[in-house]
Amino acid sequence: MPELPEVETVVRGLRQHAVGRTITAVQVAWHKSVEKPDIDAFVAGLVGRRITGADRRGKYILLYMDNGMTMSIHLRMTGRLFILPDGSPISPHTRLVWTLNDGYDIHFDDQRKFGRVALLKPADLAVLHTRLGPEPLDGLSPILLAERLHRRKIAIKSVLLDQGAVAGIGNIYADESLFYAGIHPQRPADSLSPDEIARLHDAIRHVLASAIKRHGTTLRDEQFKGLEGRMGDNQGYLAVFRCTGQPCPRCGTPIERIRLAGRSTHFCPRCQT
Ligand SMILES: [Zn+2]
């Protein structure tokens, strides 16, 4: 599932290829990809609108329109956005196509159909912002992170995956962050010392910023690609995620894998306490 660095990679592509353009047509191939409003209102609300900005909030892509509306896109499991010359063939997994006035189309491909697109009024956008926790790379501080962990008895990894606690972190970057912080994923969140919280804060920022520089992580089974079809490079730099049995890059102990809250969790049993 695309997480913060992958979504950020797509947003950077949209800033280059979509912002400043006007949407001239919208084609909906799979109705359920549109969460709200209904299809007619969704299409009518977008055609003729100029895209004035592209942003990211957690794992949401936000495209701002010139009339104050915002289109949100959540890629979920397999959603991908591609910029293609106008009239490019539609793949069997294409769910939506936005035609732009510069000779290009944006295709929303989504093999498993969990991705969702919505057209939001300012009030809806405000709700989305309040539902999500702080941005790890813009606003999160050790003090704020400590507040989010306070009195939470559940495993620290589960809190990191909670989008209302901290926005944008998923399974890959939760495991990687906990490794660099030297914290065992099953530790109760409220048991972390101030030093450990500071280390975790630094690790989260380091892991996410590095992955953005490498255009995200493309796992073999999920095949993340950026807007121009480019795969990420970060998969070659993962320390523990899906490295079960391989030596820990710090101490050489084989990386272990457990199930935690229904998710595969990878860690070094020696470095992470
Ligand atoms: Zn180790």
PDB file of C-alpha atoms and ligand atoms in Angstrom:
ATOM      1  CA  MET A   1       0.000   0.000   0.000  1.00  0.00           C
ATOM      2  CA  PRO A   2       1.402   3.407  -0.920  1.00  0.00           C
ATOM      3  CA  GLU A   3       2.430   5.325   2.205  1.00  0.00           C
ATOM      4  CA  LEU A   4       3.560   8.906   2.764  1.00  0.00           C
ATOM      5  CA  PRO A   5       6.712   8.790   0.550  1.00  0.00           C
ATOM      6  CA  GLU A   6       4.912   7.126  -2.360  1.00  0.00           C
ATOM      7  CA  VAL A   7       1.964   9.530  -2.165  1.00  0.00           C
ATOM      8  CA  GLU A   8       4.380  12.466  -1.901  1.00  0.00           C
ATOM      9  CA  THR A   9       6.137  11.190  -5.045  1.00  0.00           C
ATOM     10  CA  VAL A  10       2.823  11.180  -6.926  1.00  0.00           C
ATOM     11  CA  VAL A  11       1.943  14.665  -5.644  1.00  0.00           C
ATOM     12  CA  ARG A  12       5.276  16.045  -6.869  1.00  0.00           C
ATOM     13  CA  GLY A  13       4.486  14.597 -10.288  1.00  0.00           C
ATOM     14  CA  LEU A  14       1.056  16.222 -10.232  1.00  0.00           C
ATOM     15  CA  ARG A  15       2.568  19.607  -9.382  1.00  0.00           C
ATOM     16  CA  GLN A  16       4.634  19.310 -12.527  1.00  0.00           C
ATOM     17  CA  HIS A  17       2.052  17.785 -14.871  1.00  0.00           C
ATOM     18  CA  ALA A  18      -1.412  18.771 -13.630  1.00  0.00           C
ATOM     19  CA  VAL A  19      -1.290  22.063 -11.749  1.00  0.00           C
ATOM     20  CA  GLY A  20      -2.223  25.018 -13.945  1.00  0.00           C
ATOM     21  CA  ARG A  21      -4.152  22.820 -16.387  1.00  0.00           C
ATOM     22  CA  THR A  22      -7.908  22.791 -16.896  1.00  0.00           C
ATOM     23  CA  ILE A  23      -9.938  19.573 -16.769  1.00  0.00           C
ATOM     24  CA  THR A  24     -11.899  19.301 -20.017  1.00  0.00           C
ATOM     25  CA  ALA A  25     -13.510  15.872 -19.531  1.00  0.00           C
ATOM     26  CA  VAL A  26     -13.906  13.169 -16.888  1.00  0.00           C
ATOM     27  CA  GLN A  27     -14.542   9.548 -17.746  1.00  0.00           C
ATOM     28  CA  VAL A  28     -15.675   7.208 -14.977  1.00  0.00           C
ATOM     29  CA  ALA A  29     -15.133   3.532 -15.817  1.00  0.00           C
ATOM     30  CA  TRP A  30     -15.803   2.136 -12.344  1.00  0.00           C
ATOM     31  CA  HIS A  31     -18.460   4.061 -10.430  1.00  0.00           C
ATOM     32  CA  LYS A  32     -17.494   2.827  -6.981  1.00  0.00           C
ATOM     33  CA  SER A  33     -14.093   4.511  -7.265  1.00  0.00           C
ATOM     34  CA  VAL A  34     -15.981   7.787  -6.752  1.00  0.00           C
ATOM     35  CA  GLU A  35     -16.850   8.035  -3.076  1.00  0.00           C
ATOM     36  CA  LYS A  36     -18.802  11.288  -3.286  1.00  0.00           C
ATOM     37  CA  PRO A  37     -20.753  13.134  -4.574  1.00  0.00           C
ATOM     38  CA  ASP A  38     -22.770  11.073  -7.096  1.00  0.00           C
ATOM     39  CA  ILE A  39     -21.187  10.522 -10.509  1.00  0.00           C
ATOM     40  CA  ASP A  40     -23.070  13.300 -12.316  1.00  0.00           C
ATOM     41  CA  ALA A  41     -22.217  15.886  -9.672  1.00  0.00           C
ATOM     42  CA  PHE A  42     -18.621  14.642  -9.545  1.00  0.00           C
ATOM     43  CA  VAL A  43     -18.150  15.052 -13.305  1.00  0.00           C
ATOM     44  CA  ALA A  44     -20.049  18.355 -13.480  1.00  0.00           C
ATOM     45  CA  GLY A  45     -18.043  19.662 -10.541  1.00  0.00           C
ATOM     46  CA  LEU A  46     -14.719  19.028 -12.284  1.00  0.00           C
ATOM     47  CA  VAL A  47     -15.237  19.773 -15.989  1.00  0.00           C
ATOM     48  CA  GLY A  48     -14.039  23.278 -16.813  1.00  0.00           C
ATOM     49  CA  ARG A  49     -12.170  23.663 -13.530  1.00  0.00           C
ATOM     50  CA  ARG A  50      -8.544  24.706 -13.423  1.00  0.00           C
ATOM     51  CA  ILE A  51      -6.250  22.808 -11.021  1.00  0.00           C
ATOM     52  CA  THR A  52      -4.596  25.442  -8.851  1.00  0.00           C
ATOM     53  CA  GLY A  53      -2.478  23.261  -6.564  1.00  0.00           C
ATOM     54  CA  ALA A  54      -1.501  19.747  -5.494  1.00  0.00           C
ATOM     55  CA  ASP A  55      -0.810  18.705  -1.941  1.00  0.00           C
ATOM     56  CA  ARG A  56      -0.652  15.690   0.339  1.00  0.00           C
ATOM     57  CA  ARG A  57      -2.264  15.090   3.726  1.00  0.00           C
ATOM     58  CA  GLY A  58      -1.271  11.758   5.257  1.00  0.00           C
ATOM     59  CA  LYS A  59      -1.873   9.255   2.473  1.00  0.00           C
ATOM     60  CA  TYR A  60      -4.390  11.500   0.682  1.00  0.00           C
ATOM     61  CA  ILE A  61      -3.610  13.294  -2.567  1.00  0.00           C
ATOM     62  CA  LEU A  62      -5.335  16.684  -2.703  1.00  0.00           C
ATOM     63  CA  LEU A  63      -5.932  18.607  -5.930  1.00  0.00           C
ATOM     64  CA  TYR A  64      -7.268  22.115  -5.405  1.00  0.00           C
ATOM     65  CA  MET A  65      -9.728  23.529  -7.950  1.00  0.00           C
ATOM     66  CA  ASP A  66     -10.194  27.180  -8.909  1.00  0.00           C
ATOM     67  CA  ASN A  67     -13.686  27.267  -7.368  1.00  0.00           C
ATOM     68  CA  GLY A  68     -12.641  26.286  -3.848  1.00  0.00           C
ATOM     69  CA  MET A  69     -13.444  22.580  -4.221  1.00  0.00           C
ATOM     70  CA  THR A  70     -10.784  19.920  -3.594  1.00  0.00           C
ATOM     71  CA  MET A  71     -10.474  16.526  -5.235  1.00  0.00           C
ATOM     72  CA  SER A  72      -9.079  13.941  -2.814  1.00  0.00           C
ATOM     73  CA  ILE A  73      -7.581  10.680  -4.033  1.00  0.00           C
ATOM     74  CA  HIS A  74      -6.672   7.768  -1.752  1.00  0.00           C
ATOM     75  CA  LEU A  75      -4.709   5.043  -3.555  1.00  0.00           C
ATOM     76  CA  ARG A  76      -5.342   2.380  -0.873  1.00  0.00           C
ATOM     77  CA  MET A  77      -3.853  -0.984  -1.961  1.00  0.00           C
ATOM     78  CA  THR A  78      -3.156  -0.809  -5.683  1.00  0.00           C
ATOM     79  CA  GLY A  79      -4.245   2.631  -6.912  1.00  0.00           C
ATOM     80  CA  ARG A  80      -1.856   4.403  -9.277  1.00  0.00           C
ATOM     81  CA  LEU A  81      -2.021   7.659 -11.213  1.00  0.00           C
ATOM     82  CA  PHE A  82      -0.373   7.996 -14.611  1.00  0.00           C
ATOM     83  CA  ILE A  83       0.080  10.940 -16.949  1.00  0.00           C
ATOM     84  CA  LEU A  84      -0.380   9.810 -20.549  1.00  0.00           C
ATOM     85  CA  PRO A  85      -0.852  11.519 -23.920  1.00  0.00           C
ATOM     86  CA  ASP A  86      -4.509  12.240 -24.675  1.00  0.00           C
ATOM     87  CA  GLY A  87      -6.232   9.250 -26.265  1.00  0.00           C
ATOM     88  CA  SER A  88      -3.864   6.648 -24.800  1.00  0.00           C
ATOM     89  CA  PRO A  89      -5.558   3.245 -24.536  1.00  0.00           C
ATOM     90  CA  ILE A  90      -7.400   2.483 -21.338  1.00  0.00           C
ATOM     91  CA  SER A  91      -6.095  -0.553 -19.447  1.00  0.00           C
ATOM     92  CA  PRO A  92      -8.452  -3.158 -17.958  1.00  0.00           C
ATOM     93  CA  HIS A  93      -7.661  -1.632 -14.546  1.00  0.00           C
ATOM     94  CA  THR A  94      -8.330   2.015 -15.467  1.00  0.00           C
ATOM     95  CA  ARG A  95     -11.146   3.319 -13.263  1.00  0.00           C
ATOM     96  CA  LEU A  96     -11.107   7.044 -14.077  1.00  0.00           C
ATOM     97  CA  VAL A  97      -9.621   9.336 -16.712  1.00  0.00           C
ATOM     98  CA  TRP A  98      -9.295  13.102 -16.405  1.00  0.00           C
ATOM     99  CA  THR A  99      -8.579  14.866 -19.700  1.00  0.00           C
ATOM    100  CA  LEU A 100      -6.473  18.011 -19.376  1.00  0.00           C
ATOM    101  CA  ASN A 101      -6.329  20.930 -21.791  1.00  0.00           C
ATOM    102  CA  ASP A 102      -2.624  20.433 -22.582  1.00  0.00           C
ATOM    103  CA  GLY A 103      -2.925  17.203 -24.580  1.00  0.00           C
ATOM    104  CA  TYR A 104      -2.478  14.845 -21.631  1.00  0.00           C
ATOM    105  CA  ASP A 105      -4.777  12.619 -19.587  1.00  0.00           C
ATOM    106  CA  ILE A 106      -4.445  11.457 -15.998  1.00  0.00           C
ATOM    107  CA  HIS A 107      -5.403   7.798 -15.606  1.00  0.00           C
ATOM    108  CA  PHE A 108      -6.421   6.292 -12.276  1.00  0.00           C
ATOM    109  CA  ASP A 109      -5.521   2.606 -12.421  1.00  0.00           C
ATOM    110  CA  ASP A 110      -6.616   0.385  -9.572  1.00  0.00           C
ATOM    111  CA  GLN A 111      -6.424  -3.364  -9.928  1.00  0.00           C
ATOM    112  CA  ARG A 112      -8.089  -4.210  -6.620  1.00  0.00           C
ATOM    113  CA  LYS A 113     -10.591  -1.325  -6.719  1.00  0.00           C
ATOM    114  CA  PHE A 114     -10.142  -0.171  -3.108  1.00  0.00           C
ATOM    115  CA  GLY A 115      -8.903   3.300  -4.100  1.00  0.00           C
ATOM    116  CA  ARG A 116     -11.311   6.198  -3.603  1.00  0.00           C
ATOM    117  CA  VAL A 117     -11.726   9.612  -5.194  1.00  0.00           C
ATOM    118  CA  ALA A 118     -13.966  12.372  -3.839  1.00  0.00           C
ATOM    119  CA  LEU A 119     -14.829  15.979  -4.538  1.00  0.00           C
ATOM    120  CA  LEU A 120     -14.764  17.879  -1.260  1.00  0.00           C
ATOM    121  CA  LYS A 121     -16.306  21.154  -0.187  1.00  0.00           C
ATOM    122  CA  PRO A 122     -14.163  23.306   2.130  1.00  0.00           C
ATOM    123  CA  ALA A 123     -16.073  21.941   5.151  1.00  0.00           C
ATOM    124  CA  ASP A 124     -15.396  18.322   4.064  1.00  0.00           C
ATOM    125  CA  LEU A 125     -11.716  19.128   3.643  1.00  0.00           C
ATOM    126  CA  ALA A 126     -11.607  20.608   7.145  1.00  0.00           C
ATOM    127  CA  VAL A 127     -13.074  17.364   8.531  1.00  0.00           C
ATOM    128  CA  LEU A 128     -10.408  15.337   6.734  1.00  0.00           C
ATOM    129  CA  HIS A 129      -7.676  17.516   8.247  1.00  0.00           C
ATOM    130  CA  THR A 130      -9.010  17.142  11.796  1.00  0.00           C
ATOM    131  CA  ARG A 131      -9.462  13.371  11.425  1.00  0.00           C
ATOM    132  CA  LEU A 132      -5.749  12.926  10.690  1.00  0.00           C
ATOM    133  CA  GLY A 133      -2.838  13.257  13.101  1.00  0.00           C
ATOM    134  CA  PRO A 134       0.108  15.605  12.542  1.00  0.00           C
ATOM    135  CA  GLU A 135       2.328  15.363   9.467  1.00  0.00           C
ATOM    136  CA  PRO A 136       5.598  13.591  10.375  1.00  0.00           C
ATOM    137  CA  LEU A 137       7.687  15.912   8.190  1.00  0.00           C
ATOM    138  CA  ASP A 138       5.749  19.096   8.887  1.00  0.00           C
ATOM    139  CA  GLY A 139       4.473  19.699  12.373  1.00  0.00           C
ATOM    140  CA  LEU A 140       5.328  16.557  14.334  1.00  0.00           C
ATOM    141  CA  SER A 141       7.662  17.263  17.263  1.00  0.00           C
ATOM    142  CA  PRO A 142       8.905  14.957  20.037  1.00  0.00           C
ATOM    143  CA  ILE A 143       6.460  16.683  22.411  1.00  0.00           C
ATOM    144  CA  LEU A 144       3.541  16.167  20.044  1.00  0.00           C
ATOM    145  CA  LEU A 145       4.547  12.533  19.507  1.00  0.00           C
ATOM    146  CA  ALA A 146       4.715  12.033  23.285  1.00  0.00           C
ATOM    147  CA  GLU A 147       1.161  13.404  23.558  1.00  0.00           C
ATOM    148  CA  ARG A 148      -0.008  10.925  20.938  1.00  0.00           C
ATOM    149  CA  LEU A 149       1.520   7.988  22.848  1.00  0.00           C
ATOM    150  CA  HIS A 150       0.359   9.110  26.281  1.00  0.00           C
ATOM    151  CA  ARG A 151      -1.884   6.550  28.031  1.00  0.00           C
ATOM    152  CA  ARG A 152      -1.954   4.303  24.986  1.00  0.00           C
ATOM    153  CA  LYS A 153      -1.403   0.768  26.232  1.00  0.00           C
ATOM    154  CA  ILE A 154      -1.406  -0.807  22.777  1.00  0.00           C
ATOM    155  CA  ALA A 155       1.757  -1.738  20.877  1.00  0.00           C
ATOM    156  CA  ILE A 156       3.803   1.211  19.627  1.00  0.00           C
ATOM    157  CA  LYS A 157       3.593  -0.131  16.081  1.00  0.00           C
ATOM    158  CA  SER A 158      -0.221  -0.075  16.217  1.00  0.00           C
ATOM    159  CA  VAL A 159      -0.147   3.587  17.266  1.00  0.00           C
ATOM    160  CA  LEU A 160       2.188   4.441  14.386  1.00  0.00           C
ATOM    161  CA  LEU A 161      -0.278   2.821  11.968  1.00  0.00           C
ATOM    162  CA  ASP A 162      -3.191   4.817  13.446  1.00  0.00           C
ATOM    163  CA  GLN A 163      -3.716   7.686  10.977  1.00  0.00           C
ATOM    164  CA  GLY A 164      -5.424   9.721  13.690  1.00  0.00           C
ATOM    165  CA  ALA A 165      -2.274   9.551  15.845  1.00  0.00           C
ATOM    166  CA  VAL A 166       0.321  10.326  13.164  1.00  0.00           C
ATOM    167  CA  ALA A 167      -0.596  10.694   9.485  1.00  0.00           C
ATOM    168  CA  GLY A 168       0.962   8.856   6.562  1.00  0.00           C
ATOM    169  CA  ILE A 169       2.856   5.949   8.149  1.00  0.00           C
ATOM    170  CA  GLY A 170       1.982   2.410   7.041  1.00  0.00           C
ATOM    171  CA  ASN A 171       3.484  -1.024   7.494  1.00  0.00           C
ATOM    172  CA  ILE A 172       6.815  -0.465   5.727  1.00  0.00           C
ATOM    173  CA  TYR A 173       7.812   2.773   7.413  1.00  0.00           C
ATOM    174  CA  ALA A 174       6.501   1.769  10.848  1.00  0.00           C
ATOM    175  CA  ASP A 175       8.843  -1.254  10.845  1.00  0.00           C
ATOM    176  CA  GLU A 176      11.769   0.755   9.477  1.00  0.00           C
ATOM    177  CA  SER A 177      11.282   3.635  11.940  1.00  0.00           C
ATOM    178  CA  LEU A 178      11.125   1.306  14.944  1.00  0.00           C
ATOM    179  CA  PHE A 179      14.311  -0.413  13.779  1.00  0.00           C
ATOM    180  CA  TYR A 180      16.256   2.848  13.528  1.00  0.00           C
ATOM    181  CA  ALA A 181      14.900   3.927  16.908  1.00  0.00           C
ATOM    182  CA  GLY A 182      15.912   0.583  18.478  1.00  0.00           C
ATOM    183  CA  ILE A 183      12.393   0.026  19.821  1.00  0.00           C
ATOM    184  CA  HIS A 184      10.606  -3.331  19.828  1.00  0.00           C
ATOM    185  CA  PRO A 185       7.309  -3.084  17.874  1.00  0.00           C
ATOM    186  CA  GLN A 186       5.341  -4.802  20.661  1.00  0.00           C
ATOM    187  CA  ARG A 187       6.331  -2.312  23.368  1.00  0.00           C
ATOM    188  CA  PRO A 188       3.275  -0.635  24.911  1.00  0.00           C
ATOM    189  CA  ALA A 189       3.224   2.904  23.485  1.00  0.00           C
ATOM    190  CA  ASP A 190       3.007   4.545  26.903  1.00  0.00           C
ATOM    191  CA  SER A 191       6.139   2.697  28.114  1.00  0.00           C
ATOM    192  CA  LEU A 192       8.515   4.706  25.896  1.00  0.00           C
ATOM    193  CA  SER A 193      10.919   7.022  27.728  1.00  0.00           C
ATOM    194  CA  PRO A 194      11.379  10.650  26.561  1.00  0.00           C
ATOM    195  CA  ASP A 195      14.729   9.609  25.037  1.00  0.00           C
ATOM    196  CA  GLU A 196      13.101   6.781  23.127  1.00  0.00           C
ATOM    197  CA  ILE A 197      10.340   9.087  21.884  1.00  0.00           C
ATOM    198  CA  ALA A 198      12.960  11.570  20.660  1.00  0.00           C
ATOM    199  CA  ARG A 199      14.808   8.735  18.901  1.00  0.00           C
ATOM    200  CA  LEU A 200      11.584   7.501  17.322  1.00  0.00           C
ATOM    201  CA  HIS A 201      10.704  11.009  16.149  1.00  0.00           C
ATOM    202  CA  ASP A 202      14.119  11.348  14.473  1.00  0.00           C
ATOM    203  CA  ALA A 203      13.872   7.852  12.976  1.00  0.00           C
ATOM    204  CA  ILE A 204      10.419   8.491  11.468  1.00  0.00           C
ATOM    205  CA  ARG A 205      11.604  11.686   9.819  1.00  0.00           C
ATOM    206  CA  HIS A 206      14.840  10.127   8.579  1.00  0.00           C
ATOM    207  CA  VAL A 207      13.109   7.048   7.142  1.00  0.00           C
ATOM    208  CA  LEU A 208      10.370   9.031   5.379  1.00  0.00           C
ATOM    209  CA  ALA A 209      12.655  11.761   4.020  1.00  0.00           C
ATOM    210  CA  SER A 210      15.110   9.169   2.650  1.00  0.00           C
ATOM    211  CA  ALA A 211      12.293   7.264   0.955  1.00  0.00           C
ATOM    212  CA  ILE A 212      10.963  10.452  -0.663  1.00  0.00           C
ATOM    213  CA  LYS A 213      14.447  11.189  -2.035  1.00  0.00           C
ATOM    214  CA  ARG A 214      14.402   7.708  -3.585  1.00  0.00           C
ATOM    215  CA  HIS A 215      10.916   8.216  -5.110  1.00  0.00           C
ATOM    216  CA  GLY A 216       9.241   5.711  -2.779  1.00  0.00           C
ATOM    217  CA  THR A 217       9.328   1.950  -2.309  1.00  0.00           C
ATOM    218  CA  THR A 218       8.184  -0.380  -5.094  1.00  0.00           C
ATOM    219  CA  LEU A 219       7.455  -3.827  -3.670  1.00  0.00           C
ATOM    220  CA  ARG A 220       7.346  -6.729  -6.093  1.00  0.00           C
ATOM    221  CA  ASP A 221       3.691  -7.561  -5.409  1.00  0.00           C
ATOM    222  CA  GLU A 222       2.330  -4.021  -5.244  1.00  0.00           C
ATOM    223  CA  GLN A 223       4.243  -2.325  -8.051  1.00  0.00           C
ATOM    224  CA  PHE A 224       4.048   1.283  -6.962  1.00  0.00           C
ATOM    225  CA  LYS A 225       4.912   3.721  -9.748  1.00  0.00           C
ATOM    226  CA  GLY A 226       5.078   7.494  -9.886  1.00  0.00           C
ATOM    227  CA  LEU A 227       2.964   9.636 -12.208  1.00  0.00           C
ATOM    228  CA  GLU A 228       5.407   9.167 -15.100  1.00  0.00           C
ATOM    229  CA  GLY A 229       5.531   5.389 -14.606  1.00  0.00           C
ATOM    230  CA  ARG A 230       8.824   5.354 -12.749  1.00  0.00           C
ATOM    231  CA  MET A 231       9.366   2.750 -10.006  1.00  0.00           C
ATOM    232  CA  GLY A 232      10.768   3.798  -6.635  1.00  0.00           C
ATOM    233  CA  ASP A 233      14.325   2.970  -5.535  1.00  0.00           C
ATOM    234  CA  ASN A 234      13.844   2.675  -1.787  1.00  0.00           C
ATOM    235  CA  GLN A 235      13.155  -1.087  -1.759  1.00  0.00           C
ATOM    236  CA  GLY A 236      16.914  -1.681  -2.055  1.00  0.00           C
ATOM    237  CA  TYR A 237      17.536   0.225   1.179  1.00  0.00           C
ATOM    238  CA  LEU A 238      15.087  -1.415   3.606  1.00  0.00           C
ATOM    239  CA  ALA A 239      16.770  -2.543   6.834  1.00  0.00           C
ATOM    240  CA  VAL A 240      14.133  -4.933   8.190  1.00  0.00           C
ATOM    241  CA  PHE A 241      10.891  -4.781   6.192  1.00  0.00           C
ATOM    242  CA  ARG A 242      10.462  -8.128   4.380  1.00  0.00           C
ATOM    243  CA  CYS A 243      14.044  -9.032   5.338  1.00  0.00           C
ATOM    244  CA  THR A 244      13.043 -12.037   7.469  1.00  0.00           C
ATOM    245  CA  GLY A 245      16.051 -14.313   8.090  1.00  0.00           C
ATOM    246  CA  GLN A 246      18.547 -11.858   6.626  1.00  0.00           C
ATOM    247  CA  PRO A 247      21.259 -10.445   8.910  1.00  0.00           C
ATOM    248  CA  CYS A 248      20.450  -7.239  10.785  1.00  0.00           C
ATOM    249  CA  PRO A 249      22.497  -4.434   9.156  1.00  0.00           C
ATOM    250  CA  ARG A 250      23.717  -3.397  12.615  1.00  0.00           C
ATOM    251  CA  CYS A 251      24.436  -6.616  14.520  1.00  0.00           C
ATOM    252  CA  GLY A 252      24.037  -9.516  12.082  1.00  0.00           C
ATOM    253  CA  THR A 253      21.255 -11.245  14.044  1.00  0.00           C
ATOM    254  CA  PRO A 254      18.634 -12.720  11.676  1.00  0.00           C
ATOM    255  CA  ILE A 255      15.608 -10.427  11.275  1.00  0.00           C
ATOM    256  CA  GLU A 256      12.421 -11.923  12.713  1.00  0.00           C
ATOM    257  CA  ARG A 257       8.846 -11.670  11.528  1.00  0.00           C
ATOM    258  CA  ILE A 258       5.721 -11.734  13.707  1.00  0.00           C
ATOM    259  CA  ARG A 259       2.047 -10.854  13.246  1.00  0.00           C
ATOM    260  CA  LEU A 260       1.036  -7.717  15.100  1.00  0.00           C
ATOM    261  CA  ALA A 261      -2.521  -6.375  14.839  1.00  0.00           C
ATOM    262  CA  GLY A 262      -2.948  -8.531  11.746  1.00  0.00           C
ATOM    263  CA  ARG A 263       0.089  -7.059   9.992  1.00  0.00           C
ATOM    264  CA  SER A 264       3.456  -8.629   9.164  1.00  0.00           C
ATOM    265  CA  THR A 265       6.018  -7.043  11.437  1.00  0.00           C
ATOM    266  CA  HIS A 266       9.782  -7.259  10.958  1.00  0.00           C
ATOM    267  CA  PHE A 267      12.413  -6.437  13.563  1.00  0.00           C
ATOM    268  CA  CYS A 268      15.841  -7.279  14.961  1.00  0.00           C
ATOM    269  CA  PRO A 269      15.346  -9.216  18.220  1.00  0.00           C
ATOM    270  CA  ARG A 270      18.703  -7.955  19.512  1.00  0.00           C
ATOM    271  CA  CYS A 271      18.791  -4.250  18.525  1.00  0.00           C
ATOM    272  CA  GLN A 272      15.137  -3.528  19.271  1.00  0.00           C
ATOM    273  CA  THR A 273      14.171  -3.673  22.939  1.00  0.00           C
TER     274      THR A 273
HETATM  275 ZN    ZN B   1      20.370  -6.026  15.153  1.00  0.00          ZN
END
